[in-house]
mmCIF file of C-alpha atoms in Angstrom:
data_model
loop_
_atom_site.group_PDB
_atom_site.id
_atom_site.type_symbol
_atom_site.label_atom_id
_atom_site.label_comp_id
_atom_site.label_asym_id
_atom_site.label_seq_id
_atom_site.Cartn_x
_atom_site.Cartn_y
_atom_site.Cartn_z
ATOM 1 C CA UNK A 1 -0.132 0.084 -0.329
ATOM 2 C CA UNK A 2 1.758 3.384 -1.186
ATOM 3 C CA UNK A 3 1.952 6.382 1.160
ATOM 4 C CA UNK A 4 -0.621 8.402 0.259
ATOM 5 C CA UNK A 5 -3.115 5.217 0.413
ATOM 6 C CA UNK A 6 -2.674 4.583 4.022
ATOM 7 C CA UNK A 7 -2.731 8.839 4.794
ATOM 8 C CA UNK A 8 -6.288 8.258 3.230
ATOM 9 C CA UNK A 9 -6.994 5.374 5.181
ATOM 10 C CA UNK A 10 -6.090 6.500 8.069
ATOM 11 C CA UNK A 11 -7.879 9.868 7.878
ATOM 12 C CA UNK A 12 -11.450 7.880 6.457
ATOM 13 C CA UNK A 13 -10.685 5.797 10.396
ATOM 14 C CA UNK A 14 -10.208 8.745 12.518
ATOM 15 C CA UNK A 15 -12.466 10.106 10.762
ATOM 16 C CA UNK A 16 -15.729 7.522 11.195
ATOM 17 C CA UNK A 17 -13.921 7.058 14.995
ATOM 18 C CA UNK A 18 -14.339 11.288 15.587
ATOM 19 C CA UNK A 19 -18.253 11.073 13.747
ATOM 20 C CA UNK A 20 -19.200 8.246 16.671
ATOM 21 C CA UNK A 21 -17.243 10.644 19.288
ATOM 22 C CA UNK A 22 -20.247 13.510 18.647
ATOM 23 C CA UNK A 23 -22.999 11.212 17.967
ATOM 24 C CA UNK A 24 -21.648 9.772 21.506
ATOM 25 C CA UNK A 25 -21.321 13.254 23.538
ATOM 26 C CA UNK A 26 -24.873 14.299 21.994
ATOM 27 C CA UNK A 27 -26.047 10.527 23.428
ATOM 28 C CA UNK A 28 -25.557 12.345 26.769
ATOM 29 C CA UNK A 29 -26.667 15.181 26.016
ATOM 30 C CA UNK A 30 -29.570 13.207 25.675
ATOM 31 C CA UNK A 31 -29.002 11.038 28.793
ATOM 32 C CA UNK A 32 -28.568 14.029 30.913
ATOM 33 C CA UNK A 33 -32.591 15.593 29.376
ATOM 34 C CA UNK A 34 -34.041 12.765 29.779
ATOM 35 C CA UNK A 35 -32.591 12.712 33.281
ATOM 36 C CA UNK A 36 -34.376 15.754 34.011
ATOM 37 C CA UNK A 37 -37.564 15.823 32.439
ATOM 38 C CA UNK A 38 -38.293 11.676 33.456
ATOM 39 C CA UNK A 39 -41.576 9.987 31.918
ATOM 40 C CA UNK A 40 -40.822 9.228 28.210
ATOM 41 C CA UNK A 41 -38.690 11.636 27.444
ATOM 42 C CA UNK A 42 -36.146 8.120 27.843
ATOM 43 C CA UNK A 43 -37.151 6.667 24.954
ATOM 44 C CA UNK A 44 -35.208 9.560 23.333
ATOM 45 C CA UNK A 45 -32.382 8.144 23.927
ATOM 46 C CA UNK A 46 -32.819 5.258 23.349
ATOM 47 C CA UNK A 47 -33.283 5.894 19.828
ATOM 48 C CA UNK A 48 -30.664 7.884 19.873
ATOM 49 C CA UNK A 49 -29.117 4.636 20.836
ATOM 50 C CA UNK A 50 -30.457 2.977 17.372
ATOM 51 C CA UNK A 51 -29.642 5.421 15.736
ATOM 52 C CA UNK A 52 -26.003 5.351 16.975
ATOM 53 C CA UNK A 53 -26.070 1.882 15.293
ATOM 54 C CA UNK A 54 -27.976 2.771 12.432
ATOM 55 C CA UNK A 55 -24.369 4.936 11.120
ATOM 56 C CA UNK A 56 -21.655 1.969 12.276
ATOM 57 C CA UNK A 57 -24.051 -0.394 9.383
ATOM 58 C CA UNK A 58 -24.319 2.300 7.292
ATOM 59 C CA UNK A 59 -22.110 0.145 4.842
ATOM 60 C CA UNK A 60 -23.666 -2.984 4.319
ATOM 61 C CA UNK A 61 -27.382 -2.284 5.878
ATOM 62 C CA UNK A 62 -28.152 1.336 4.594
ATOM 63 C CA UNK A 63 -31.596 1.419 3.337
ATOM 64 C CA UNK A 64 -32.328 -1.134 6.474
ATOM 65 C CA UNK A 65 -30.624 0.920 9.147
ATOM 66 C CA UNK A 66 -32.620 4.130 7.538
ATOM 67 C CA UNK A 67 -35.863 2.838 7.168
ATOM 68 C CA UNK A 68 -35.803 1.193 11.215
ATOM 69 C CA UNK A 69 -34.476 4.965 12.260
ATOM 70 C CA UNK A 70 -37.465 6.673 10.376
ATOM 71 C CA UNK A 71 -39.845 4.696 12.030
ATOM 72 C CA UNK A 72 -38.955 4.962 14.911
ATOM 73 C CA UNK A 73 -38.125 8.188 15.646
ATOM 74 C CA UNK A 74 -41.398 8.945 14.151
ATOM 75 C CA UNK A 75 -42.885 6.837 16.256
ATOM 76 C CA UNK A 76 -41.733 8.837 19.950
ATOM 77 C CA UNK A 77 -42.291 11.867 18.239
ATOM 78 C CA UNK A 78 -46.522 10.640 17.915
ATOM 79 C CA UNK A 79 -46.418 9.194 21.050
ATOM 80 C CA UNK A 80 -45.146 12.917 22.821
ATOM 81 C CA UNK A 81 -47.061 14.630 20.444
ATOM 82 C CA UNK A 82 -50.517 11.940 21.886
ATOM 83 C CA UNK A 83 -49.742 12.625 24.714
ATOM 84 C CA UNK A 84 -48.812 15.622 25.370
ATOM 85 C CA UNK A 85 -46.306 15.550 26.875
ATOM 86 C CA UNK A 86 -43.646 18.075 25.503
ATOM 87 C CA UNK A 87 -40.773 16.526 25.114
ATOM 88 C CA UNK A 88 -37.004 17.710 23.722
ATOM 89 C CA UNK A 89 -36.012 16.277 20.028
ATOM 90 C CA UNK A 90 -32.732 13.871 20.510
ATOM 91 C CA UNK A 91 -29.068 15.569 19.571
ATOM 92 C CA UNK A 92 -27.884 11.411 18.292
ATOM 93 C CA UNK A 93 -31.643 10.438 17.054
ATOM 94 C CA UNK A 94 -31.094 13.580 14.872
ATOM 95 C CA UNK A 95 -27.712 13.515 13.956
ATOM 96 C CA UNK A 96 -27.972 9.572 13.159
ATOM 97 C CA UNK A 97 -30.848 11.510 10.215
ATOM 98 C CA UNK A 98 -28.630 13.215 9.554
ATOM 99 C CA UNK A 99 -25.242 11.399 8.433
ATOM 100 C CA UNK A 100 -27.368 8.465 7.092
ATOM 101 C CA UNK A 101 -29.186 10.731 4.684
ATOM 102 C CA UNK A 102 -25.570 12.222 3.132
ATOM 103 C CA UNK A 103 -25.085 8.620 3.298
ATOM 104 C CA UNK A 104 -28.838 7.581 0.544
ATOM 105 C CA UNK A 105 -28.702 10.118 -1.200
ATOM 106 C CA UNK A 106 -24.578 9.942 -2.187
ATOM 107 C CA UNK A 107 -25.439 5.873 -2.649
ATOM 108 C CA UNK A 108 -28.778 4.803 -3.096
ATOM 109 C CA UNK A 109 -30.295 3.472 -6.103
ATOM 110 C CA UNK A 110 -32.207 4.901 -8.074
ATOM 111 C CA UNK A 111 -31.815 8.651 -7.526
ATOM 112 C CA UNK A 112 -35.956 8.593 -7.133
ATOM 113 C CA UNK A 113 -35.080 5.999 -4.147
ATOM 114 C CA UNK A 114 -32.960 8.763 -2.598
ATOM 115 C CA UNK A 115 -34.930 11.171 -3.082
ATOM 116 C CA UNK A 116 -37.616 9.989 -1.541
ATOM 117 C CA UNK A 117 -36.142 8.751 2.033
ATOM 118 C CA UNK A 118 -34.192 12.168 2.422
ATOM 119 C CA UNK A 119 -37.809 13.345 2.055
ATOM 120 C CA UNK A 120 -38.922 10.335 4.450
ATOM 121 C CA UNK A 121 -35.960 12.341 6.624
ATOM 122 C CA UNK A 122 -37.371 16.042 6.686
ATOM 123 C CA UNK A 123 -40.791 14.529 7.654
ATOM 124 C CA UNK A 124 -40.081 12.717 10.606
ATOM 125 C CA UNK A 125 -37.317 15.713 11.479
ATOM 126 C CA UNK A 126 -39.999 18.044 11.020
ATOM 127 C CA UNK A 127 -42.491 15.349 13.392
ATOM 128 C CA UNK A 128 -39.832 15.881 15.494
ATOM 129 C CA UNK A 129 -39.561 19.261 16.584
ATOM 130 C CA UNK A 130 -42.944 19.898 16.322
ATOM 131 C CA UNK A 131 -44.263 16.864 18.193
ATOM 132 C CA UNK A 132 -41.526 17.326 20.974
ATOM 133 C CA UNK A 133 -42.366 20.921 20.902
ATOM 134 C CA UNK A 134 -41.056 21.943 24.638
ATOM 135 C CA UNK A 135 -42.674 25.696 26.755
ATOM 136 C CA UNK A 136 -43.976 25.738 22.726
ATOM 137 C CA UNK A 137 -40.438 25.523 21.174
ATOM 138 C CA UNK A 138 -41.519 23.563 18.403
ATOM 139 C CA UNK A 139 -40.564 26.077 16.000
ATOM 140 C CA UNK A 140 -37.496 26.764 17.013
ATOM 141 C CA UNK A 141 -36.542 22.919 16.618
ATOM 142 C CA UNK A 142 -38.171 22.826 13.512
ATOM 143 C CA UNK A 143 -36.337 25.413 11.978
ATOM 144 C CA UNK A 144 -32.911 24.200 13.801
ATOM 145 C CA UNK A 145 -33.864 20.655 11.965
ATOM 146 C CA UNK A 146 -34.878 21.923 8.818
ATOM 147 C CA UNK A 147 -31.752 23.708 8.268
ATOM 148 C CA UNK A 148 -29.753 20.778 9.772
ATOM 149 C CA UNK A 149 -31.952 18.615 6.787
ATOM 150 C CA UNK A 150 -30.998 21.622 4.210
ATOM 151 C CA UNK A 151 -26.797 21.301 5.068
ATOM 152 C CA UNK A 152 -27.527 16.950 4.920
ATOM 153 C CA UNK A 153 -28.885 17.163 1.845
ATOM 154 C CA UNK A 154 -26.849 19.663 -0.618
ATOM 155 C CA UNK A 155 -23.646 17.382 1.084
ATOM 156 C CA UNK A 156 -25.561 14.003 0.032
ATOM 157 C CA UNK A 157 -26.490 15.957 -3.666
ATOM 158 C CA UNK A 158 -23.017 17.568 -4.194
ATOM 159 C CA UNK A 159 -20.693 14.388 -3.354
ATOM 160 C CA UNK A 160 -23.168 12.590 -5.637
ATOM 161 C CA UNK A 161 -23.249 14.462 -8.273
ATOM 162 C CA UNK A 162 -19.114 14.227 -7.906
ATOM 163 C CA UNK A 163 -19.301 10.349 -8.487
ATOM 164 C CA UNK A 164 -21.975 10.715 -10.888
ATOM 165 C CA UNK A 165 -19.261 12.850 -12.704
ATOM 166 C CA UNK A 166 -16.534 10.811 -12.329
ATOM 167 C CA UNK A 167 -18.966 7.622 -13.619
ATOM 168 C CA UNK A 168 -19.700 9.005 -16.959
ATOM 169 C CA UNK A 169 -15.777 10.714 -17.345
ATOM 170 C CA UNK A 170 -15.069 6.587 -16.537
ATOM 171 C CA UNK A 171 -17.358 5.111 -18.612
ATOM 172 C CA UNK A 172 -16.304 8.398 -21.304
ATOM 173 C CA UNK A 173 -12.439 6.084 -21.478
ATOM 174 C CA UNK A 174 -14.413 2.647 -21.661
ATOM 175 C CA UNK A 175 -16.277 3.129 -24.596
ATOM 176 C CA UNK A 176 -13.702 5.630 -26.135
ATOM 177 C CA UNK A 177 -11.437 1.193 -25.647
ATOM 178 C CA UNK A 178 -14.404 0.164 -27.012
ATOM 179 C CA UNK A 179 -14.200 2.160 -30.084
ATOM 180 C CA UNK A 180 -10.417 2.636 -31.435
ATOM 181 C CA UNK A 181 -11.274 -1.519 -30.320
ATOM 182 C CA UNK A 182 -13.072 -1.719 -33.320
ATOM 183 C CA UNK A 183 -11.630 -0.159 -35.289
ATOM 184 C CA UNK A 184 -7.779 -2.305 -34.471
ATOM 185 C CA UNK A 185 -10.294 -5.985 -34.518
ATOM 186 C CA UNK A 186 -9.690 -5.092 -38.490
ATOM 187 C CA UNK A 187 -6.628 -5.063 -38.270
ATOM 188 C CA UNK A 188 -5.837 -8.067 -36.542
ATOM 189 C CA UNK A 189 -8.509 -10.501 -38.224
ATOM 190 C CA UNK A 190 -6.963 -9.123 -42.165
ATOM 191 C CA UNK A 191 -3.391 -10.259 -40.343
ATOM 192 C CA UNK A 192 -4.516 -13.478 -39.103
ATOM 193 C CA UNK A 193 -6.596 -14.034 -42.839
ATOM 194 C CA UNK A 194 -3.892 -13.418 -45.184
ATOM 195 C CA UNK A 195 -2.043 -15.566 -43.091
ATOM 196 C CA UNK A 196 -4.941 -18.233 -43.639
ATOM 197 C CA UNK A 197 -5.398 -17.130 -46.948
ATOM 198 C CA UNK A 198 -1.311 -16.999 -48.398
ATOM 199 C CA UNK A 199 -0.903 -20.517 -46.969
ATOM 200 C CA UNK A 200 -3.936 -22.025 -48.289
ATOM 201 C CA UNK A 201 -2.430 -20.938 -51.991
ATOM 202 C CA UNK A 202 1.315 -21.932 -50.809
ATOM 203 C CA UNK A 203 -0.231 -25.721 -50.306
ATOM 204 C CA UNK A 204 -2.110 -25.873 -53.077
ATOM 205 C CA UNK A 205 1.111 -25.257 -54.761
ATOM 206 C CA UNK A 206 3.039 -27.196 -52.757
ATOM 207 C CA UNK A 207 0.164 -30.595 -53.842
ATOM 208 C CA UNK A 208 0.432 -30.680 -57.153
ATOM 209 C CA UNK A 209 4.421 -30.799 -56.716
ATOM 210 C CA UNK A 210 5.096 -32.798 -53.243
ATOM 211 C CA UNK A 211 1.609 -34.512 -51.971
ATOM 212 C CA UNK A 212 3.538 -35.194 -49.166
ATOM 213 C CA UNK A 213 3.794 -31.626 -47.490
ATOM 214 C CA UNK A 214 -0.270 -30.991 -47.927
ATOM 215 C CA UNK A 215 -0.691 -32.273 -44.002
ATOM 216 C CA UNK A 216 1.957 -30.060 -42.969
ATOM 217 C CA UNK A 217 0.443 -26.993 -44.612
ATOM 218 C CA UNK A 218 -2.622 -28.048 -43.630
ATOM 219 C CA UNK A 219 -1.688 -27.830 -40.110
ATOM 220 C CA UNK A 220 -0.882 -25.120 -40.272
ATOM 221 C CA UNK A 221 -3.069 -23.345 -40.980
ATOM 222 C CA UNK A 222 -5.449 -24.271 -38.774
ATOM 223 C CA UNK A 223 -2.370 -23.477 -36.583
ATOM 224 C CA UNK A 224 -2.729 -20.252 -37.732
ATOM 225 C CA UNK A 225 -6.929 -20.659 -37.540
ATOM 226 C CA UNK A 226 -7.225 -21.476 -34.252
ATOM 227 C CA UNK A 227 -4.388 -17.740 -33.189
ATOM 228 C CA UNK A 228 -7.097 -15.534 -35.399
ATOM 229 C CA UNK A 229 -10.548 -17.005 -33.514
ATOM 230 C CA UNK A 230 -8.788 -17.495 -29.728
ATOM 231 C CA UNK A 231 -7.351 -13.217 -30.796
ATOM 232 C CA UNK A 232 -11.054 -12.295 -31.678
ATOM 233 C CA UNK A 233 -12.941 -14.092 -28.868
ATOM 234 C CA UNK A 234 -10.549 -11.940 -26.773
ATOM 235 C CA UNK A 235 -11.010 -8.719 -27.928
ATOM 236 C CA UNK A 236 -15.130 -9.196 -29.115
ATOM 237 C CA UNK A 237 -15.489 -10.115 -25.346
ATOM 238 C CA UNK A 238 -13.561 -7.033 -24.549
ATOM 239 C CA UNK A 239 -17.004 -5.121 -27.621
ATOM 240 C CA UNK A 240 -19.100 -6.787 -25.318
ATOM 241 C CA UNK A 241 -18.190 -6.154 -22.243
ATOM 242 C CA UNK A 242 -19.304 -2.399 -20.409
ATOM 243 C CA UNK A 243 -16.004 -3.617 -17.859
ATOM 244 C CA UNK A 244 -13.015 -4.336 -19.948
ATOM 245 C CA UNK A 245 -11.671 -2.901 -23.262
ATOM 246 C CA UNK A 246 -8.926 -4.122 -25.810
ATOM 247 C CA UNK A 247 -5.560 -3.415 -27.811
ATOM 248 C CA UNK A 248 -3.373 -2.774 -31.379
ATOM 249 C CA UNK A 249 -2.343 -5.813 -33.303
ATOM 250 C CA UNK A 250 1.308 -5.963 -35.626
ATOM 251 C CA UNK A 251 3.118 -4.275 -32.971
ATOM 252 C CA UNK A 252 7.010 -5.905 -32.197
ATOM 253 C CA UNK A 253 9.486 -6.188 -29.120
ATOM 254 C CA UNK A 254 11.647 -3.274 -31.770
ATOM 255 C CA UNK A 255 8.042 -1.099 -31.120
ATOM 256 C CA UNK A 256 8.612 -0.407 -27.810
ATOM 257 C CA UNK A 257 12.111 -0.501 -27.320
ATOM 258 C CA UNK A 258 11.706 2.681 -30.448
ATOM 259 C CA UNK A 259 8.936 3.112 -27.792
ATOM 260 C CA UNK A 260 11.441 4.354 -25.551
ATOM 261 C CA UNK A 261 14.778 5.481 -27.538
ATOM 262 C CA UNK A 262 11.886 8.273 -28.503
ATOM 263 C CA UNK A 263 11.259 8.731 -25.775
ATOM 264 C CA UNK A 264 14.892 9.603 -23.870
ATOM 265 C CA UNK A 265 15.786 11.525 -27.469
ATOM 266 C CA UNK A 266 12.885 14.589 -25.164
ATOM 267 C CA UNK A 267 13.205 13.778 -21.717
ATOM 268 C CA UNK A 268 14.254 11.461 -19.215
ATOM 269 C CA UNK A 269 17.223 9.057 -20.143
ATOM 270 C CA UNK A 270 15.487 4.987 -20.562
ATOM 271 C CA UNK A 271 16.748 2.069 -19.804
ATOM 272 C CA UNK A 272 14.898 -0.687 -21.400
ATOM 273 C CA UNK A 273 15.622 -3.975 -20.408
ATOM 274 C CA UNK A 274 13.610 -7.635 -21.739
ATOM 275 C CA UNK A 275 14.504 -10.385 -20.365
ATOM 276 C CA UNK A 276 15.120 -14.080 -21.591
ATOM 277 C CA UNK A 277 13.471 -15.590 -23.273
ATOM 278 C CA UNK A 278 11.228 -13.067 -24.657
ATOM 279 C CA UNK A 279 10.813 -12.500 -28.001
ATOM 280 C CA UNK A 280 8.454 -11.299 -30.521
ATOM 281 C CA UNK A 281 7.044 -15.263 -30.947
ATOM 282 C CA UNK A 282 6.586 -15.427 -26.909
ATOM 283 C CA UNK A 283 3.666 -13.145 -26.694
ATOM 284 C CA UNK A 284 0.514 -13.309 -28.197
ATOM 285 C CA UNK A 285 -0.454 -9.969 -30.575
ATOM 286 C CA UNK A 286 -3.169 -8.753 -27.845
ATOM 287 C CA UNK A 287 -1.058 -8.584 -25.081
ATOM 288 C CA UNK A 288 2.686 -7.640 -26.868
ATOM 289 C CA UNK A 289 0.271 -4.256 -28.060
ATOM 290 C CA UNK A 290 -1.089 -3.592 -25.148
ATOM 291 C CA UNK A 291 2.283 -3.365 -23.121
ATOM 292 C CA UNK A 292 2.662 -1.015 -26.266
ATOM 293 C CA UNK A 293 -0.027 0.384 -24.751
ATOM 294 C CA UNK A 294 0.848 0.539 -21.605
ATOM 295 C CA UNK A 295 4.158 1.366 -22.079
ATOM 296 C CA UNK A 296 3.118 4.168 -23.355
ATOM 297 C CA UNK A 297 1.048 5.847 -21.012
ATOM 298 C CA UNK A 298 3.216 4.877 -17.597
ATOM 299 C CA UNK A 299 6.025 7.432 -19.659
ATOM 300 C CA UNK A 300 3.083 10.094 -21.023
ATOM 301 C CA UNK A 301 2.573 10.085 -17.399
ATOM 302 C CA UNK A 302 6.527 10.547 -15.910
ATOM 303 C CA UNK A 303 6.601 13.383 -18.524
ATOM 304 C CA UNK A 304 3.203 15.285 -17.249
ATOM 305 C CA UNK A 305 3.663 14.498 -13.863
ATOM 306 C CA UNK A 306 7.122 13.696 -12.556
ATOM 307 C CA UNK A 307 9.587 16.167 -14.999
ATOM 308 C CA UNK A 308 12.332 16.084 -12.474
ATOM 309 C CA UNK A 309 13.023 12.118 -12.666
ATOM 310 C CA UNK A 310 16.779 11.625 -13.242
ATOM 311 C CA UNK A 311 16.095 8.679 -15.229
ATOM 312 C CA UNK A 312 13.096 5.519 -16.073
ATOM 313 C CA UNK A 313 13.596 1.718 -15.459
ATOM 314 C CA UNK A 314 11.862 -0.339 -17.063
ATOM 315 C CA UNK A 315 12.142 -4.127 -17.438
ATOM 316 C CA UNK A 316 9.660 -6.519 -19.701
ATOM 317 C CA UNK A 317 10.155 -9.891 -17.301
ATOM 318 C CA UNK A 318 8.564 -14.086 -18.146
ATOM 319 C CA UNK A 319 7.975 -15.607 -15.291
ATOM 320 C CA UNK A 320 5.702 -18.921 -14.504
ATOM 321 C CA UNK A 321 3.724 -17.601 -17.443
ATOM 322 C CA UNK A 322 3.193 -14.464 -17.049
ATOM 323 C CA UNK A 323 4.898 -11.475 -18.859
ATOM 324 C CA UNK A 324 5.213 -8.497 -16.658
ATOM 325 C CA UNK A 325 5.803 -5.228 -17.019
ATOM 326 C CA UNK A 326 7.321 -2.538 -15.115
ATOM 327 C CA UNK A 327 7.931 0.903 -15.133
ATOM 328 C CA UNK A 328 9.733 3.031 -12.359
ATOM 329 C CA UNK A 329 10.756 6.380 -12.772
ATOM 330 C CA UNK A 330 14.008 7.635 -10.605
ATOM 331 C CA UNK A 331 15.242 10.861 -8.475
ATOM 332 C CA UNK A 332 12.014 12.521 -8.309
ATOM 333 C CA UNK A 333 9.641 12.890 -5.652
ATOM 334 C CA UNK A 334 5.505 12.274 -6.391
ATOM 335 C CA UNK A 335 4.344 14.970 -6.291
ATOM 336 C CA UNK A 336 1.591 15.897 -3.440
ATOM 337 C CA UNK A 337 -1.174 17.445 -4.924
ATOM 338 C CA UNK A 338 -1.414 14.399 -7.847
ATOM 339 C CA UNK A 339 -0.345 11.139 -5.452
ATOM 340 C CA UNK A 340 -3.646 11.966 -3.273
ATOM 341 C CA UNK A 341 -5.863 12.505 -5.624
ATOM 342 C CA UNK A 342 -6.336 8.915 -7.019
ATOM 343 C CA UNK A 343 -6.249 7.515 -10.254
ATOM 344 C CA UNK A 344 -6.759 9.341 -13.440
ATOM 345 C CA UNK A 345 -8.099 8.133 -16.871
ATOM 346 C CA UNK A 346 -5.623 6.888 -18.293
ATOM 347 C CA UNK A 347 -5.419 5.012 -16.126
ATOM 348 C CA UNK A 348 -8.450 3.765 -16.477
ATOM 349 C CA UNK A 349 -7.809 3.180 -19.494
ATOM 350 C CA UNK A 350 -4.332 1.686 -19.125
ATOM 351 C CA UNK A 351 -6.592 -0.900 -16.712
ATOM 352 C CA UNK A 352 -9.620 -1.563 -19.211
ATOM 353 C CA UNK A 353 -7.189 -3.666 -21.617
ATOM 354 C CA UNK A 354 -5.233 -5.561 -18.679
ATOM 355 C CA UNK A 355 -7.797 -6.023 -17.854
ATOM 356 C CA UNK A 356 -9.413 -7.597 -21.045
ATOM 357 C CA UNK A 357 -6.321 -9.611 -21.423
ATOM 358 C CA UNK A 358 -6.881 -11.221 -17.346
ATOM 359 C CA UNK A 359 -3.866 -9.556 -16.486
ATOM 360 C CA UNK A 360 -3.654 -7.020 -13.641
ATOM 361 C CA UNK A 361 -2.083 -3.321 -13.537
ATOM 362 C CA UNK A 362 -1.369 -2.020 -10.529
ATOM 363 C CA UNK A 363 -0.465 1.847 -10.188
ATOM 364 C CA UNK A 364 1.272 4.235 -7.553
ATOM 365 C CA UNK A 365 3.641 5.903 -5.718
ATOM 366 C CA UNK A 366 6.610 3.392 -3.655
ATOM 367 C CA UNK A 367 8.328 3.717 -0.850
ATOM 368 C CA UNK A 368 11.266 4.352 -1.504
ATOM 369 C CA UNK A 369 10.137 7.405 -4.072
ATOM 370 C CA UNK A 370 8.506 8.289 -7.066
ATOM 371 C CA UNK A 371 5.899 5.741 -8.922
ATOM 372 C CA UNK A 372 5.804 2.823 -10.897
ATOM 373 C CA UNK A 373 3.630 1.375 -12.693
ATOM 374 C CA UNK A 374 3.368 -3.041 -13.339
ATOM 375 C CA UNK A 375 0.994 -4.467 -15.659
ATOM 376 C CA UNK A 376 1.258 -8.376 -15.982
ATOM 377 C CA UNK A 377 -0.360 -10.854 -18.229
ATOM 378 C CA UNK A 378 -0.959 -14.621 -18.061
ATOM 379 C CA UNK A 379 -0.103 -16.619 -20.772
ATOM 380 C CA UNK A 380 -1.217 -19.451 -22.374
#
């Protein structure tokens, strides 16, 4: 786990603890009020305790927790309103409802359900203020609760808007990758079919002079056809699946080396190492071209985000039928303003292509400094 991810993890944990501590303090206030008023006011801290539990369970049972808390809060408000007790709204209860409102507006699907639940929270909060109007202060309580709900609804709506914007951007990247793949699929098919046609014509010529050589030629044609079908199945699967994407045919190891040389001509020096056992025949064409895309994107990211890098190391290795490409920059610390923002859409495109071939991609800062991109592909 990179330093930035570890920092984000602990920030989330501490914020969760701070929120629960804040609700705990509100619950203590509810207990103090219940001691002074007595009677059915004790229902308020009990509902507040249920609200704290609902907040703790909100990630696994978001809608259920909110529905149960809404029912309990509405029941207490109706009870106090019917009996004329004139209690005080619960601090922990109201705080838990506001926290759950933010989460529901951000995550609940579809959006009409999120809006309906949010409106239900508003009704329950207003009922809480009106039904527990201690010493004719119901209007003031209702105004405060409405103001709190407005802030929570605004925060939840903003977070949902930002999340949907990012989702749309990611989907746009995926659509772009699949459209590019559709063009590349034509080239791949043409490449394989041309080879098959050439071998078939050669087999026909050989059959007239050496009939015994026809069977090996037919085996070669069958092998080429099988390779074409395998590659096309993998790529067509990407076109059909919204969660995957693609490649470019015709790339060789020489193209990878040429890419690093062109980059080094106008940027940091690149040390590109190809491990033993790797040649153009070792890697399937779709893996080779995806490696080219990953290497190009990784070098572009170095130029964009680490212009002060002194040199770049790129290694292509083969181990246990897994081809791995590692690209790492040296001599330049990651920019704190960008390393904490998560992966960009270029990384999304790389991950789409790698995962489409059954591989995995990791990108992030390394403890020694700099940035590292690792792509691994299982080979047939």
